[in-house]
Amino acid sequence: MTPLDAFLAVDLVPIATAVLAAVTCATLGNWLVLRKQAMLGDATSHAVLPGIVVAFLVVGTRDPWSLFVGATIAGAVAALVAEALRRVARIESGAALGASLVVSFALGVYLLELGSLRNVDLDPDCVVFGSLEGLFWIPPAGASHLSPAGLSTLPGEFRALVAVAAVSLVGERLLRGRLAIASFDPEFAELAGARPARIARLLVIAVAAAAVASFTAVGSILVVALLVAPPVAARFWTDRLAVQARLSIAFAVVAALAGYAISASLPTPVNAAGTMAAMAGVLVAISIVASPSHGALAAWRRYRELARSLAAEDMLGVLGRAAEIGAGGCDEATLVAAGGGNAAARRGFASLRQAALIAMSDGKWMLTAAGVEVAREILSRHRGWQEFLVTRTGMPPDHAHETAHRLEHLAADQPRDRG
């Protein structure tokens, strides 16, 4: 067997299946996250058990397509019941999902414990962890992989996922506008005739079908991770819906490919689906930290800049008051102490020097002409707030100074100028 034949037989189908599941789940998971229904996929993955059991009772075998249809119906019914509880009975979304999940799962366990099913091998580990490593593509002897005989040997899990992915992706693209209206403004959608309730039901059915088709191959753990993690990671990088959709798919594909590569390269066998789910979590962690707009580092930089700016304004206020009473300037230590005496104050002092708002004169730091204008504006805001607090709220004058000092950084408009 050539390396290419080995890749086609052993690796291609698992990789393609994982990528298909990633793209489908991330596309639909975007709407679950935006609609605050992120745990719907987890509920569906638990609620399919009665459908699997009933399908086995009806056909008498573990035929994959029969189990898939039964699981999809059960998952869709459970999800629709949860949606109905949320909309009709006004039950909180999480409580509705929890109730539907528990009842469905309990019913499945009860059916599974019936006497006729006690000895049936419905391996739950395959549903939880998936069977990516067992998706081999081995054509009959003498037939190529792309021949009709070779294509007929593609695993049923892969073919089911192809069909569900095609329908889900095309349907999501056609209904994206209505989904957006129904998700962000359901009242307007109702008035516009977009039928948000019907859109919500279609989304629930699509998620149920995609979840069932995916976890028969990749397992429920990875399905839940792909439904939630890539959209959550993408949410940190953009506020635009179209970009969010593309980023979610990109993150999901990266998690799938990186997870499979890592699991295949480790000396000790590691479950591929679990590794992919872990990589999806890594992408979320990276996004939380490194996002330039909503990440922790960006928030820390904004906080650091704000602290520097406030300290600099406090120092300009001190110099402005000193200039008004003819006291001259201040030494560096006094100014830094006025700004808080910390690292932010030292950065603020350096920024004032760099901006030429202060200059050394006779051994003290004084306001420049530009600094005088800025200081006057700061003092004007402070006195405006002070007057507002005394005249409008009745605060004693000797208490108003500190409060006005905290408020003077909030806005350029003085409160006394407002009607």
Coordinates of C-alpha atoms in Angstrom, one line a residue:
M1 CA 0.0 0.0 0.0
T2 CA 1.4 3.4 -1.0
P3 CA 1.5 6.3 1.4
L4 CA -1.3 7.9 -0.6
D5 CA -3.5 4.8 -0.3
A6 CA -2.7 4.6 3.4
F7 CA -3.8 8.2 3.9
L8 CA -7.0 7.7 1.9
A9 CA -7.8 4.6 3.8
V10 CA -7.0 5.7 7.3
D11 CA -6.8 9.5 7.6
L12 CA -8.9 11.2 4.9
V13 CA -12.4 10.2 6.0
P14 CA -11.8 11.0 9.8
I15 CA -10.3 14.4 8.8
A16 CA -13.1 15.2 6.4
T17 CA -15.7 14.1 8.9
A18 CA -14.3 16.2 11.6
V19 CA -14.1 19.3 9.3
L20 CA -17.7 18.7 8.1
A21 CA -18.9 18.5 11.7
A22 CA -16.9 21.5 12.7
V23 CA -18.3 23.7 9.9
T24 CA -21.9 22.6 10.4
C25 CA -21.8 22.9 14.2
A26 CA -20.0 26.3 14.2
T27 CA -22.4 27.7 11.6
L28 CA -25.5 26.7 13.6
G29 CA -23.8 27.3 16.9
N30 CA -23.4 31.0 16.1
W31 CA -27.2 31.5 16.3
L32 CA -27.4 29.5 19.5
V33 CA -24.8 31.7 21.2
L34 CA -26.4 34.9 19.8
R35 CA -29.9 33.7 21.0
K36 CA -28.5 32.7 24.4
Q37 CA -29.3 29.1 23.8
A38 CA -25.7 27.7 23.8
M39 CA -26.6 24.6 25.8
L40 CA -29.3 23.5 23.4
G41 CA -26.7 21.2 21.7
D42 CA -25.8 19.6 25.0
A43 CA -29.5 19.0 25.8
T44 CA -30.0 17.5 22.3
S45 CA -27.1 15.1 22.7
H46 CA -28.6 13.7 25.9
A47 CA -32.2 13.8 24.7
V48 CA -31.7 11.5 21.7
L49 CA -31.5 8.3 23.8
P50 CA -35.2 7.4 23.7
G51 CA -35.2 7.9 19.9
I52 CA -32.3 5.5 19.6
V53 CA -34.0 2.9 21.7
V54 CA -37.4 3.2 20.0
A55 CA -35.7 3.0 16.6
F56 CA -34.1 -0.3 17.7
L57 CA -37.4 -1.6 18.9
V58 CA -39.1 -0.8 15.6
V59 CA -36.5 -2.2 13.2
G60 CA -35.0 -4.8 15.5
T61 CA -31.4 -4.1 14.4
R62 CA -28.7 -1.4 14.9
D63 CA -29.1 -0.1 11.4
P64 CA -27.2 3.3 11.4
W65 CA -29.8 5.1 9.3
S66 CA -32.7 3.9 11.5
L67 CA -30.9 5.0 14.6
F68 CA -30.1 8.3 13.0
V69 CA -33.7 9.0 12.1
G70 CA -34.9 8.0 15.6
A71 CA -32.3 10.0 17.4
T72 CA -33.0 13.1 15.2
I73 CA -36.7 12.9 15.9
A74 CA -36.2 12.5 19.6
G75 CA -33.7 15.4 19.7
A76 CA -35.9 17.7 17.7
V77 CA -38.9 16.9 19.9
A78 CA -37.0 17.5 23.1
A79 CA -35.6 20.8 21.8
L80 CA -39.0 21.9 20.5
V81 CA -40.6 21.1 23.9
A82 CA -37.9 23.2 25.6
E83 CA -38.6 26.1 23.1
A84 CA -42.3 25.8 23.8
L85 CA -41.8 25.9 27.5
R86 CA -39.7 29.0 27.1
R87 CA -42.1 30.9 24.8
V88 CA -45.5 29.7 26.0
A89 CA -45.0 29.0 29.7
R90 CA -42.5 31.9 30.1
I91 CA -40.0 29.5 31.7
E92 CA -36.4 30.7 31.8
S93 CA -34.4 29.2 28.8
G94 CA -32.0 27.2 31.0
A95 CA -34.7 25.8 33.1
A96 CA -36.7 24.8 30.1
L97 CA -33.7 23.0 28.5
G98 CA -33.0 21.3 31.8
A99 CA -36.5 20.0 32.2
S100 CA -36.7 18.7 28.7
L101 CA -33.3 17.1 28.9
V102 CA -34.0 15.3 32.2
V103 CA -37.3 13.9 31.1
S104 CA -36.0 12.7 27.7
F105 CA -32.9 11.1 29.2
A106 CA -34.9 9.4 32.0
L107 CA -37.4 8.1 29.4
G108 CA -34.5 6.7 27.4
V109 CA -32.9 5.0 30.4
Y110 CA -36.3 3.5 31.3
L111 CA -36.8 2.1 27.8
L112 CA -33.2 0.8 27.8
E113 CA -33.8 -1.1 31.0
L114 CA -36.8 -3.0 29.6
G115 CA -36.3 -6.7 29.7
S116 CA -36.0 -7.1 26.0
L117 CA -33.2 -4.6 25.8
R118 CA -31.1 -5.4 28.8
N119 CA -28.6 -7.4 26.8
V120 CA -28.5 -5.2 23.7
D121 CA -25.1 -3.6 22.9
L122 CA -25.9 0.1 22.4
D123 CA -22.3 1.2 23.3
P124 CA -22.7 4.6 24.9
D125 CA -19.0 5.3 24.7
C126 CA -19.3 5.6 20.9
V127 CA -21.9 8.3 21.4
V128 CA -19.9 10.2 24.0
F129 CA -16.4 9.9 22.5
G130 CA -17.1 9.2 18.8
S131 CA -15.5 6.7 16.5
L132 CA -13.3 8.8 14.3
E133 CA -10.4 6.4 14.5
G134 CA -12.7 3.6 13.2
L135 CA -13.8 5.4 10.0
F136 CA -11.8 3.5 7.5
W137 CA -12.2 3.8 3.7
I138 CA -11.1 0.6 2.2
P139 CA -12.4 -0.2 -1.3
P140 CA -12.8 -3.7 -2.6
A141 CA -9.7 -5.5 -4.0
G142 CA -8.8 -4.1 -7.4
A143 CA -11.1 -1.0 -7.1
S144 CA -9.8 2.5 -6.7
H145 CA -11.1 4.9 -4.0
L146 CA -12.9 7.1 -6.5
S147 CA -14.5 4.3 -8.5
P148 CA -18.2 3.6 -7.9
A149 CA -17.3 0.5 -5.9
G150 CA -14.8 2.5 -3.8
L151 CA -17.2 5.3 -3.1
S152 CA -19.8 2.8 -2.0
T153 CA -17.5 1.8 0.9
L154 CA -17.5 5.3 2.4
P155 CA -18.6 5.0 6.0
G156 CA -22.3 5.6 6.6
E157 CA -21.5 8.2 9.3
F158 CA -19.6 10.3 6.8
R159 CA -22.4 10.1 4.2
A160 CA -25.0 11.1 6.7
L161 CA -23.0 14.0 7.8
V162 CA -22.5 15.2 4.2
A163 CA -26.2 15.2 3.7
V164 CA -27.0 17.0 6.9
A165 CA -24.2 19.5 6.5
A166 CA -25.4 20.4 2.9
V167 CA -29.0 21.0 4.0
S168 CA -28.0 22.9 7.2
L169 CA -25.4 25.2 5.5
V170 CA -27.7 26.0 2.5
G171 CA -30.7 26.5 4.7
E172 CA -28.7 28.8 7.1
R173 CA -27.4 30.9 4.2
L174 CA -30.9 31.3 2.7
L175 CA -32.5 32.2 6.0
R176 CA -29.7 34.3 7.5
G177 CA -31.5 37.6 7.2
R178 CA -34.6 36.2 8.9
L179 CA -32.6 34.5 11.5
A180 CA -30.8 37.8 12.3
I181 CA -34.1 39.7 12.6
A182 CA -35.7 36.9 14.7
S183 CA -32.7 36.7 17.0
F184 CA -32.0 40.4 17.6
D185 CA -35.5 41.9 17.4
P186 CA -38.3 39.2 17.6
E187 CA -41.0 41.8 18.1
F188 CA -40.1 43.6 14.9
A189 CA -39.7 40.3 13.1
E190 CA -43.3 39.4 14.1
L191 CA -44.6 42.7 12.9
A192 CA -42.6 42.3 9.6
G193 CA -44.1 38.9 9.0
A194 CA -40.8 37.1 9.4
R195 CA -42.5 34.5 11.7
P196 CA -39.7 34.3 14.4
A197 CA -41.4 31.3 16.1
R198 CA -41.2 29.2 12.9
I199 CA -37.6 30.3 12.4
A200 CA -36.7 29.3 15.9
R201 CA -38.3 25.8 15.4
L202 CA -36.4 25.4 12.1
L203 CA -33.2 26.3 13.9
V204 CA -33.9 23.8 16.7
I205 CA -34.6 21.0 14.2
A206 CA -31.4 21.8 12.2
V207 CA -29.3 21.8 15.4
A208 CA -30.8 18.4 16.4
A209 CA -30.1 16.9 13.0
A210 CA -26.6 18.3 12.9
A211 CA -25.9 17.2 16.5
V212 CA -27.1 13.6 15.9
A213 CA -25.3 13.3 12.5
S214 CA -22.1 14.7 14.1
F215 CA -21.9 12.8 17.3
T216 CA -22.5 9.4 15.7
A217 CA -19.0 10.0 14.2
V218 CA -17.2 12.5 16.5
G219 CA -19.1 12.0 19.8
S220 CA -21.3 14.3 21.8
I221 CA -18.3 15.9 23.7
L222 CA -16.9 17.3 20.5
V223 CA -20.4 18.3 19.2
V224 CA -21.0 20.4 22.3
A225 CA -17.6 22.0 22.0
L226 CA -17.9 22.8 18.3
L227 CA -21.4 24.3 18.8
V228 CA -20.3 26.7 21.5
A229 CA -16.5 27.2 21.6
P230 CA -15.8 28.6 18.0
P231 CA -18.7 31.1 18.1
V232 CA -17.6 32.2 21.6
A233 CA -14.0 32.6 20.5
A234 CA -15.1 34.6 17.4
R235 CA -17.3 36.9 19.5
F236 CA -14.2 38.3 21.1
W237 CA -12.8 39.4 17.7
T238 CA -15.6 41.1 16.0
D239 CA -19.0 42.8 16.5
R240 CA -20.2 42.2 12.9
L241 CA -22.4 39.2 12.1
A242 CA -20.8 38.2 8.8
V243 CA -17.3 38.3 10.2
Q244 CA -18.5 36.4 13.2
A245 CA -19.8 33.6 11.0
R246 CA -16.6 33.3 9.0
L247 CA -14.4 33.4 12.1
S248 CA -16.5 30.8 13.8
I249 CA -16.0 28.4 10.9
A250 CA -12.3 29.2 10.7
F251 CA -11.8 28.5 14.4
A252 CA -13.8 25.3 14.2
V253 CA -11.7 24.0 11.3
V254 CA -8.5 24.9 13.0
A255 CA -9.5 23.1 16.1
A256 CA -10.5 20.0 14.1
L257 CA -7.3 19.9 12.1
A258 CA -5.0 20.7 14.9
G259 CA -6.7 18.3 17.3
Y260 CA -6.4 15.4 14.8
A261 CA -2.8 16.2 14.0
I262 CA -1.9 16.3 17.7
S263 CA -3.7 13.1 18.5
A264 CA -2.1 11.3 15.5
S265 CA 1.4 12.5 16.4
L266 CA 1.5 11.5 20.1
P267 CA 3.3 8.3 20.9
T268 CA 0.4 7.2 23.2
P269 CA -3.0 6.9 21.5
V270 CA -5.3 9.8 22.5
N271 CA -8.9 10.1 21.5
A272 CA -9.1 12.4 18.5
A273 CA -12.4 14.0 19.3
G274 CA -11.3 14.8 22.8
T275 CA -8.2 16.5 21.5
M276 CA -10.2 18.5 19.1
A277 CA -12.5 19.7 21.9
A278 CA -9.5 20.6 23.9
M279 CA -8.1 22.7 21.0
A280 CA -11.4 24.5 20.7
G281 CA -11.1 25.4 24.4
V282 CA -7.5 26.6 23.7
L283 CA -8.8 28.9 21.0
V284 CA -11.4 30.3 23.4
A285 CA -8.6 30.9 26.0
I286 CA -6.4 32.7 23.4
S287 CA -9.3 34.9 22.3
I288 CA -10.1 35.8 25.9
V289 CA -6.6 37.0 26.4
A290 CA -5.4 38.3 23.0
S291 CA -8.5 39.8 21.3
P292 CA -7.5 43.4 20.3
S293 CA -11.0 44.8 21.1
H294 CA -12.5 42.6 23.9
G295 CA -9.6 40.6 25.3
A296 CA -8.0 40.8 28.7
L297 CA -4.8 42.4 27.4
A298 CA -6.8 45.1 25.5
A299 CA -8.8 45.8 28.7
W300 CA -5.6 46.0 30.7
R301 CA -4.1 48.4 28.2
R302 CA -7.2 50.6 28.3
Y303 CA -7.2 50.6 32.1
R304 CA -3.5 51.4 32.1
E305 CA -4.0 54.3 29.7
L306 CA -7.0 55.6 31.6
A307 CA -5.1 55.5 34.9
R308 CA -2.2 57.5 33.2
S309 CA -4.6 60.0 31.7
L310 CA -6.4 60.6 35.1
A311 CA -3.1 61.0 36.9
A312 CA -1.9 63.6 34.3
E313 CA -5.2 65.6 34.6
D314 CA -4.8 65.6 38.4
M315 CA -1.3 67.0 38.1
L316 CA -2.4 69.7 35.7
G317 CA -5.2 70.6 38.1
V318 CA -2.6 71.1 40.9
L319 CA -0.4 73.2 38.7
G320 CA -3.5 75.2 37.5
R321 CA -4.5 76.0 41.1
A322 CA -1.0 76.9 42.0
A323 CA -0.8 79.3 39.0
E324 CA -4.1 81.0 40.0
I325 CA -2.8 81.9 43.5
G326 CA 0.6 82.8 42.2
A327 CA 2.4 80.0 44.1
G328 CA 4.5 79.2 41.1
G329 CA 5.3 75.6 40.1
C330 CA 5.9 72.3 41.9
D331 CA 8.7 69.8 42.1
E332 CA 8.4 66.4 40.5
A333 CA 7.8 64.5 43.7
T334 CA 4.9 66.8 44.6
L335 CA 3.3 66.4 41.2
V336 CA 3.7 62.6 41.2
A337 CA 2.2 62.4 44.7
A338 CA -0.7 64.5 43.5
G339 CA -1.3 62.0 40.7
G340 CA -1.4 59.1 43.1
G341 CA 2.3 58.4 43.7
N342 CA 2.2 55.2 41.7
A343 CA 3.4 53.9 38.3
A344 CA 0.4 55.5 36.6
A345 CA 1.4 58.9 38.0
R346 CA 4.9 58.5 36.8
R347 CA 3.7 57.7 33.3
G348 CA 1.4 60.6 33.5
F349 CA 4.2 63.0 34.5
A350 CA 6.3 61.7 31.6
S351 CA 3.4 62.2 29.1
L352 CA 3.0 65.8 30.3
R353 CA 6.6 66.5 29.6
Q354 CA 6.4 64.7 26.2
A355 CA 3.3 66.7 25.2
A356 CA 5.0 70.0 26.3
L357 CA 2.3 70.8 28.7
I358 CA 4.8 71.4 31.5
A359 CA 8.3 72.8 31.5
M360 CA 11.1 73.3 34.1
S361 CA 11.5 76.9 35.3
D362 CA 13.7 78.0 38.2
G363 CA 14.0 74.4 39.5
K364 CA 10.2 73.8 39.4
W365 CA 7.8 72.4 36.9
M366 CA 5.4 75.0 35.5
L367 CA 2.6 75.0 33.0
T368 CA 3.4 76.0 29.4
A369 CA 0.9 78.1 27.4
A370 CA -0.7 74.9 26.1
G371 CA -0.8 73.4 29.6
V372 CA -2.5 76.5 30.9
E373 CA -5.4 76.0 28.5
V374 CA -5.8 72.3 29.4
A375 CA -5.6 73.1 33.1
R376 CA -8.3 75.8 32.8
E377 CA -10.6 73.3 31.2
I378 CA -10.0 70.7 33.9
L379 CA -10.6 73.3 36.7
S380 CA -13.7 74.6 34.9
R381 CA -15.2 71.0 34.8
H382 CA -14.3 70.6 38.5
R383 CA -16.0 73.8 39.6
G384 CA -19.0 73.0 37.4
W385 CA -19.5 69.7 39.2
Q386 CA -18.9 71.3 42.5
E387 CA -21.6 74.0 41.9
F388 CA -24.0 71.3 40.6
L389 CA -23.5 69.2 43.7
V390 CA -24.1 72.1 46.1
T391 CA -27.0 73.8 44.3
R392 CA -28.8 70.8 42.8
T393 CA -28.2 68.0 45.3
G394 CA -27.8 70.1 48.5
M395 CA -24.4 68.6 49.3
P396 CA -22.4 70.7 51.9
P397 CA -19.7 72.8 50.2
D398 CA -17.0 71.2 52.3
H399 CA -18.0 67.7 51.0
A400 CA -18.4 68.6 47.4
H401 CA -14.7 69.1 46.5
E402 CA -13.8 65.4 46.7
T403 CA -16.8 64.2 44.9
A404 CA -16.3 66.8 42.2
H405 CA -12.7 65.7 41.9
R406 CA -13.8 62.2 41.1
L407 CA -16.5 63.5 38.6
E408 CA -14.4 66.1 36.8
H409 CA -12.9 63.4 34.4
L410 CA -16.3 62.2 33.2
A411 CA -17.3 64.8 30.6
A412 CA -16.2 68.0 29.0
D413 CA -19.6 69.6 29.4
Q414 CA -20.1 71.4 32.7
P415 CA -23.3 70.3 34.6
R416 CA -24.3 73.9 35.2
D417 CA -24.6 74.4 31.4
R418 CA -27.3 71.7 31.2
G419 CA -31.0 72.5 31.3

